[in-house]
CSV table of C-alpha atoms in Angstrom, one decimal:
chain,number,residue,atom,x,y,z
A,10,MET,CA,-51.6,9.7,120.9
A,11,GLU,CA,-49.5,10.1,124.6
A,12,GLN,CA,-50.7,12.4,127.1
A,13,SER,CA,-47.2,14.1,127.4
A,14,ASP,CA,-47.6,15.4,123.7
A,15,ILE,CA,-51.7,16.6,125.0
A,16,LEU,CA,-49.6,18.6,127.4
A,17,LYS,CA,-47.0,20.2,124.8
A,18,ALA,CA,-49.7,21.4,122.8
A,19,ILE,CA,-51.7,22.9,126.0
A,20,THR,CA,-48.0,24.5,127.3
A,21,THR,CA,-47.5,26.2,124.1
A,22,HIS,CA,-50.7,28.1,122.3
A,23,PRO,CA,-51.6,30.7,124.6
A,24,THR,CA,-54.8,30.6,124.0
A,25,ILE,CA,-57.5,27.3,124.5
A,26,ILE,CA,-60.8,26.4,123.5
A,27,ILE,CA,-63.0,24.0,124.7
A,28,HIS,CA,-65.7,22.4,123.2
A,29,ARG,CA,-68.0,19.1,123.8
A,30,HIS,CA,-70.9,17.0,121.8
A,31,ILE,CA,-74.8,18.4,121.2
A,32,HIS,CA,-77.2,17.5,122.8
A,33,PRO,CA,-74.1,17.0,126.6
A,34,ASP,CA,-74.2,14.6,129.2
A,35,PHE,CA,-72.3,14.7,132.1
A,36,ASP,CA,-69.1,14.0,131.5
A,37,ALA,CA,-69.2,16.1,128.1
A,38,ILE,CA,-70.3,19.2,130.3
A,39,GLY,CA,-68.0,18.0,132.9
A,40,SER,CA,-64.7,17.0,131.5
A,41,GLN,CA,-65.2,19.9,129.4
A,42,ILE,CA,-65.8,22.8,132.9
A,43,ALA,CA,-63.0,20.8,135.1
A,44,LEU,CA,-60.6,21.4,132.0
A,45,LYS,CA,-61.4,24.5,131.3
A,46,LYS,CA,-60.9,25.2,135.2
A,47,THR,CA,-57.8,23.4,135.7
A,48,LEU,CA,-56.0,25.3,132.7
A,49,GLN,CA,-57.5,28.7,134.1
A,50,GLN,CA,-55.7,27.5,137.2
A,51,SER,CA,-52.5,26.2,135.9
A,52,PHE,CA,-51.8,29.5,133.5
A,53,PRO,CA,-53.1,31.5,134.3
A,54,GLU,CA,-51.5,33.8,131.0
A,55,LYS,CA,-53.7,31.8,128.8
A,56,LYS,CA,-57.0,32.8,126.9
A,57,VAL,CA,-59.6,29.7,128.3
A,58,PHE,CA,-62.7,29.7,127.0
A,59,ALA,CA,-65.4,26.6,127.0
A,60,MET,CA,-67.8,27.1,123.9
A,61,GLY,CA,-71.2,25.1,123.1
A,62,GLY,CA,-74.9,25.0,122.9
A,63,ALA,CA,-76.1,26.1,126.3
A,64,GLU,CA,-77.5,23.3,128.5
A,65,LYS,CA,-79.7,24.7,131.6
A,66,SER,CA,-80.3,21.4,133.5
A,67,LEU,CA,-76.1,21.3,133.6
A,68,GLU,CA,-75.4,24.9,134.5
A,69,TRP,CA,-75.0,24.0,137.5
A,70,ILE,CA,-71.6,22.2,136.0
A,71,GLY,CA,-70.0,25.3,134.9
A,72,SER,CA,-71.9,27.6,132.3
A,73,MET,CA,-70.5,28.3,128.3
A,74,ASP,CA,-68.4,31.4,127.2
A,75,MET,CA,-69.8,33.1,124.4
A,76,ILE,CA,-66.4,35.0,121.9
A,77,GLU,CA,-65.7,36.5,118.4
A,78,ASP,CA,-64.4,34.1,115.5
A,79,ASP,CA,-61.0,36.3,115.6
A,80,GLN,CA,-60.1,34.1,118.9
A,81,TYR,CA,-59.5,30.7,117.6
A,82,ARG,CA,-56.6,32.1,114.7
A,83,ASP,CA,-54.5,30.9,116.5
A,84,ALA,CA,-55.8,28.6,119.3
A,85,LEU,CA,-55.5,25.0,120.3
A,86,VAL,CA,-59.5,23.8,120.1
A,87,ILE,CA,-59.7,20.4,122.7
A,88,VAL,CA,-62.7,18.7,121.9
A,89,CYS,CA,-63.8,16.3,124.7
A,90,ASP,CA,-66.3,13.4,124.5
A,91,THR,CA,-67.2,13.4,121.1
A,92,ALA,CA,-67.0,10.6,118.6
A,93,GLU,CA,-67.8,12.3,115.3
A,94,THR,CA,-67.0,15.8,113.9
A,95,LYS,CA,-70.5,16.2,113.1
A,96,ARG,CA,-71.7,16.0,116.5
A,97,ILE,CA,-69.3,19.0,118.0
A,98,SER,CA,-71.3,21.4,119.4
A,99,ASP,CA,-70.4,25.3,117.9
A,100,GLN,CA,-68.8,24.0,114.0
A,101,ARG,CA,-66.2,27.3,114.5
A,102,CYS,CA,-64.1,24.3,116.5
A,103,LEU,CA,-62.8,24.0,113.1
A,104,MET,CA,-61.2,26.9,112.7
A,105,GLY,CA,-58.6,26.7,115.5
A,106,GLU,CA,-54.9,26.2,114.7
A,107,THR,CA,-54.2,22.6,116.5
A,108,LEU,CA,-57.3,20.5,117.2
A,109,VAL,CA,-57.1,17.5,119.5
A,110,LYS,CA,-59.9,14.9,119.9
A,111,ILE,CA,-60.2,13.2,123.7
A,112,ASP,CA,-62.5,10.7,124.3
A,113,HIS,CA,-63.0,7.5,125.5
A,114,HIS,CA,-65.1,6.2,122.8
A,115,SER,CA,-64.0,3.5,119.7
A,116,ASP,CA,-66.6,3.5,117.4
A,117,GLY,CA,-65.6,7.3,116.3
A,118,GLU,CA,-64.3,9.5,113.1
A,119,SER,CA,-60.1,9.9,113.4
A,120,TYR,CA,-60.6,13.2,113.2
A,121,GLY,CA,-57.7,16.1,114.8
A,122,ASP,CA,-54.1,16.9,114.7
A,123,LEU,CA,-53.3,15.3,118.0
A,124,ARG,CA,-55.9,12.3,118.9
A,125,TRP,CA,-56.0,10.3,122.9
A,126,ILE,CA,-58.7,7.6,122.6
A,127,ASP,CA,-58.7,5.5,125.1
A,128,PRO,CA,-62.0,3.4,125.5
A,129,SER,CA,-60.7,1.6,128.6
A,130,TYR,CA,-61.6,4.6,130.6
A,131,SER,CA,-65.2,4.9,131.8
A,132,SER,CA,-64.9,8.6,131.4
A,133,VAL,CA,-63.8,11.7,129.5
A,134,CYS,CA,-63.4,12.8,133.0
A,135,GLU,CA,-61.7,10.0,134.1
A,136,MET,CA,-59.2,10.5,131.5
A,137,LEU,CA,-58.6,14.6,132.3
A,138,GLY,CA,-58.1,12.7,135.7
A,139,ASP,CA,-55.7,10.4,135.4
A,140,LEU,CA,-54.0,13.3,133.4
A,141,PHE,CA,-54.2,15.6,135.8
A,142,PHE,CA,-52.8,13.6,138.7
A,143,SER,CA,-50.0,11.7,136.4
A,144,TYR,CA,-48.7,16.0,136.1
A,145,PRO,CA,-49.6,17.1,139.8
A,146,GLU,CA,-46.2,19.9,139.1
A,147,THR,CA,-48.1,21.1,136.3
A,148,PHE,CA,-51.6,21.3,136.7
A,149,LYS,CA,-53.5,22.7,139.8
A,150,LEU,CA,-56.8,20.9,140.3
A,151,THR,CA,-59.1,23.4,142.0
A,152,ASN,CA,-62.5,22.2,143.9
A,153,GLU,CA,-65.0,23.1,140.4
A,154,ALA,CA,-62.8,21.1,138.8
A,155,ALA,CA,-62.6,18.3,140.8
A,156,SER,CA,-66.7,18.8,141.4
A,157,ALA,CA,-66.8,19.0,137.3
A,158,LEU,CA,-64.5,15.4,136.9
A,159,TYR,CA,-67.0,13.0,139.7
A,160,ALA,CA,-70.4,14.5,137.8
A,161,GLY,CA,-68.8,13.2,134.7
A,162,ILE,CA,-67.6,10.1,135.8
A,163,MET,CA,-70.6,9.5,138.1
A,164,GLY,CA,-72.6,10.2,135.5
A,165,ASP,CA,-71.0,7.8,132.6
A,166,THR,CA,-70.8,4.6,135.5
A,167,GLY,CA,-74.1,5.3,136.9
A,168,MET,CA,-73.1,6.3,140.0
A,169,LEU,CA,-70.3,3.4,140.1
A,170,LYS,CA,-72.9,0.6,139.4
A,171,ASN,CA,-73.4,0.0,135.5
A,172,GLY,CA,-70.1,-2.0,135.4
A,173,MET,CA,-68.0,0.6,133.8
A,174,ALA,CA,-66.3,1.5,136.8
A,175,GLY,CA,-63.3,0.0,137.1
A,176,GLU,CA,-59.8,-0.3,139.7
A,177,ARG,CA,-58.8,3.0,138.2
A,178,THR,CA,-62.0,4.5,138.1
A,179,LEU,CA,-61.8,3.9,141.8
A,180,ARG,CA,-58.8,5.4,142.8
A,181,ILE,CA,-58.9,8.6,140.8
A,182,VAL,CA,-62.4,8.9,142.2
A,183,SER,CA,-60.8,8.2,146.1
A,184,GLN,CA,-58.5,11.5,144.8
A,185,ILE,CA,-61.3,13.7,143.6
A,186,LYS,CA,-63.0,13.1,146.9
A,187,LYS,CA,-59.4,14.8,148.6
A,188,PHE,CA,-61.0,18.4,147.0
A,189,ALA,CA,-63.2,20.4,148.8
A,190,PHE,CA,-66.9,20.2,147.5
A,191,LYS,CA,-70.3,18.3,148.4
A,192,SER,CA,-70.8,14.8,146.4
A,193,ASP,CA,-74.2,14.3,148.1
A,194,ARG,CA,-75.0,17.6,146.8
A,195,ILE,CA,-74.1,16.3,143.2
A,196,HIS,CA,-76.2,13.5,144.0
A,197,ARG,CA,-79.6,15.7,144.0
A,198,LEU,CA,-78.4,17.5,141.4
A,199,MET,CA,-77.8,15.1,138.8
A,200,LYS,CA,-81.4,12.9,139.8
A,201,LYS,CA,-82.5,16.2,139.3
A,202,SER,CA,-80.8,17.0,135.9
A,203,GLY,CA,-82.6,13.7,134.1
A,204,THR,CA,-80.8,10.6,136.4
A,205,ASP,CA,-83.8,9.3,136.8
A,206,PHE,CA,-85.0,7.4,134.3
A,207,SER,CA,-88.2,6.0,136.3
A,208,LYS,CA,-90.3,7.9,133.0
A,209,TRP,CA,-88.7,5.5,130.8
A,210,LYS,CA,-89.9,2.6,132.0
A,211,PRO,CA,-93.2,1.6,131.4
A,212,PHE,CA,-91.8,2.0,127.7
A,213,VAL,CA,-88.8,0.0,128.0
A,214,SER,CA,-90.9,-2.4,130.0
A,215,TYR,CA,-93.2,-3.1,127.6
A,216,ARG,CA,-91.0,-2.9,124.4
A,217,ALA,CA,-88.2,-4.8,125.9
A,218,GLN,CA,-87.4,-8.1,125.2
A,219,VAL,CA,-85.6,-11.2,126.9
A,220,THR,CA,-84.5,-14.3,126.0
A,221,GLU,CA,-83.6,-17.9,127.7
A,222,GLN,CA,-79.9,-16.9,128.2
A,223,GLY,CA,-80.9,-13.7,129.8
A,224,ILE,CA,-80.7,-11.1,126.4
A,225,ALA,CA,-82.3,-8.5,127.1
A,226,SER,CA,-83.3,-5.8,124.3
A,227,LEU,CA,-85.1,-3.0,123.0
A,228,ARG,CA,-85.3,-1.8,119.3
A,229,VAL,CA,-85.9,2.5,118.3
A,230,THR,CA,-87.0,2.8,115.4
A,231,LYS,CA,-86.7,5.9,113.6
A,232,GLU,CA,-90.8,6.5,113.9
A,233,MET,CA,-90.0,5.7,117.3
A,234,LEU,CA,-87.8,8.5,117.8
A,235,VAL,CA,-90.4,10.7,116.2
A,236,ASN,CA,-92.8,10.0,118.9
A,237,LEU,CA,-90.7,9.9,121.8
A,238,ARG,CA,-89.4,13.2,120.6
A,239,LEU,CA,-85.6,12.2,121.0
A,240,ASP,CA,-83.1,12.6,118.4
A,241,SER,CA,-80.2,9.2,118.2
A,242,SER,CA,-78.0,10.8,121.1
A,243,GLU,CA,-80.2,11.3,123.2
A,244,ALA,CA,-82.3,7.9,122.9
A,245,ALA,CA,-78.8,6.0,123.4
A,246,SER,CA,-79.4,7.3,127.8
A,247,LEU,CA,-82.2,4.5,127.0
A,248,ILE,CA,-79.6,1.7,128.1
A,249,HIS,CA,-79.5,2.7,131.1
A,250,ALA,CA,-83.5,2.7,131.9
A,251,LEU,CA,-82.7,-0.5,130.0
A,252,THR,CA,-80.3,-1.8,132.6
A,253,ALA,CA,-82.2,-0.4,135.3
A,254,TYR,CA,-86.0,-2.2,134.9
A,255,VAL,CA,-85.4,-5.4,132.6
A,256,PRO,CA,-84.0,-7.8,135.2
A,257,ALA,CA,-80.9,-9.6,132.5
A,258,ARG,CA,-77.3,-10.5,132.4
A,259,ILE,CA,-76.4,-8.5,129.0
A,260,TRP,CA,-78.5,-5.9,127.8
A,261,VAL,CA,-78.6,-4.3,124.2
A,262,LEU,CA,-80.1,-1.1,122.8
A,263,PHE,CA,-80.9,-0.6,119.1
A,264,ILE,CA,-81.2,2.2,117.7
A,265,GLU,CA,-82.1,3.6,113.5
A,266,GLU,CA,-80.6,6.5,112.5
A,267,ASP,CA,-79.5,7.5,108.8
A,268,GLY,CA,-80.3,4.0,107.4
A,269,LYS,CA,-78.0,1.9,110.0
A,270,ILE,CA,-78.7,0.7,113.5
A,271,ARG,CA,-76.7,2.1,115.9
A,272,VAL,CA,-76.0,-0.3,119.3
A,273,ARG,CA,-74.9,-0.1,122.6
A,274,ILE,CA,-74.9,-3.2,124.6
A,275,ARG,CA,-74.2,-3.3,128.8
A,276,SER,CA,-72.8,-6.3,131.0
A,277,LYS,CA,-72.0,-6.6,135.0
A,278,THR,CA,-69.5,-9.3,134.5
A,279,ILE,CA,-69.9,-10.7,130.8
A,280,ALA,CA,-67.1,-9.1,127.9
A,281,VAL,CA,-69.4,-7.9,125.3
A,282,ASN,CA,-67.0,-6.4,123.0
A,283,GLU,CA,-65.6,-8.8,121.6
A,284,ILE,CA,-69.0,-9.4,119.7
A,285,ALA,CA,-68.7,-6.0,119.4
A,286,LYS,CA,-65.6,-6.6,117.6
A,287,ASN,CA,-67.3,-9.0,115.3
A,288,TYR,CA,-69.5,-6.5,113.8
A,289,GLY,CA,-66.4,-3.8,113.3
A,290,GLY,CA,-67.5,-1.9,117.4
A,291,GLY,CA,-65.1,-2.8,120.4
A,292,GLY,CA,-65.3,-1.0,123.3
A,293,HIS,CA,-64.5,-1.8,127.4
A,294,ARG,CA,-64.8,-5.2,128.7
A,295,LEU,CA,-68.4,-5.0,129.8
A,296,ALA,CA,-69.8,-1.9,127.6
A,297,ALA,CA,-69.5,-1.8,124.1
A,298,GLY,CA,-71.0,-0.6,120.7
A,299,ALA,CA,-71.1,-1.3,117.3
A,300,LEU,CA,-73.2,-0.3,113.7
A,301,LEU,CA,-75.2,-2.5,111.9
A,302,SER,CA,-76.3,-2.5,108.6
A,303,SER,CA,-79.4,-4.1,109.1
A,304,TRP,CA,-82.5,-5.4,111.6
A,305,GLU,CA,-81.5,-8.9,110.5
A,306,GLU,CA,-77.8,-8.2,112.2
A,307,THR,CA,-79.3,-7.4,115.6
A,308,GLU,CA,-81.1,-11.4,115.7
A,309,GLU,CA,-77.9,-12.2,114.6
A,310,MET,CA,-76.4,-10.2,117.7
A,311,ILE,CA,-78.7,-11.5,120.2
A,312,GLU,CA,-77.6,-15.1,119.3
A,313,GLU,CA,-74.4,-14.7,119.7
A,314,LEU,CA,-74.9,-13.0,123.2
A,315,GLY,CA,-76.3,-15.6,123.9
A,316,GLU,CA,-74.1,-17.9,123.0
A,317,LYS,CA,-71.4,-16.3,124.9
A,318,ARG,CA,-73.8,-15.7,127.8
A,319,MET,CA,-74.0,-19.7,128.1
A,320,ARG,CA,-70.3,-21.2,127.7
């Protein structure tokens, strides 16, 4: 999916409705609000809405709209940062005239009339920042939009410290920071909103296992999800706590869901996407994912990661 196709869809629809996933994180809300504010500024004649369930802890980035079903009739619907349709917040997204998927996750459902999926980006906010700065004659970025982009990128890159931020990420962040917003304020609000994973330190420190090769793994079963009062998507954030509190060279989070084992892998220097591909997954060089069929396969993956680490 070329950026120009997205641009054409945006310019030809009078109504644009932006969605994201349930249980949103900084990148989901950030990309949604940044896109909404930028389109409103760039195309004042268009109707632009952000839809989805309210998330009070992230309302400092931006709030959601309320619209009637008939607004979808001739609308362009853009879904940000959502791998599968079942995880889109507000399923009315399927009622639009044209559906666009913008995502940086490679291991998802191929839905939508138009798709821009690129796992080389750290976040959807980085993707949108690249789009906006590539077409400055079309997109007029506002301070509020820049702030939302910054929050999303900081969230998915762990404040640029989790190995997800590349040269392009840093360039886009540098361009974003030229706008009038206070990055230190965003950092404080992000910590208050849940970026501080210290509450999970006892759990991950007790449950994590580390091999002689420096592979740290954390297994989260269905029973644990119930006890922790988390769904599988919320539990995915435990990868940040694992990397923060367990010394290792590679970190692997296994989450049991729907009879499968979803995997998140992180590293600071070692290419882990190659191992993920062996299991039908993929992703970034230092941040990848896969879907396994059994707990036995998790042992095989850890062994392969250990061999990769020792090469």
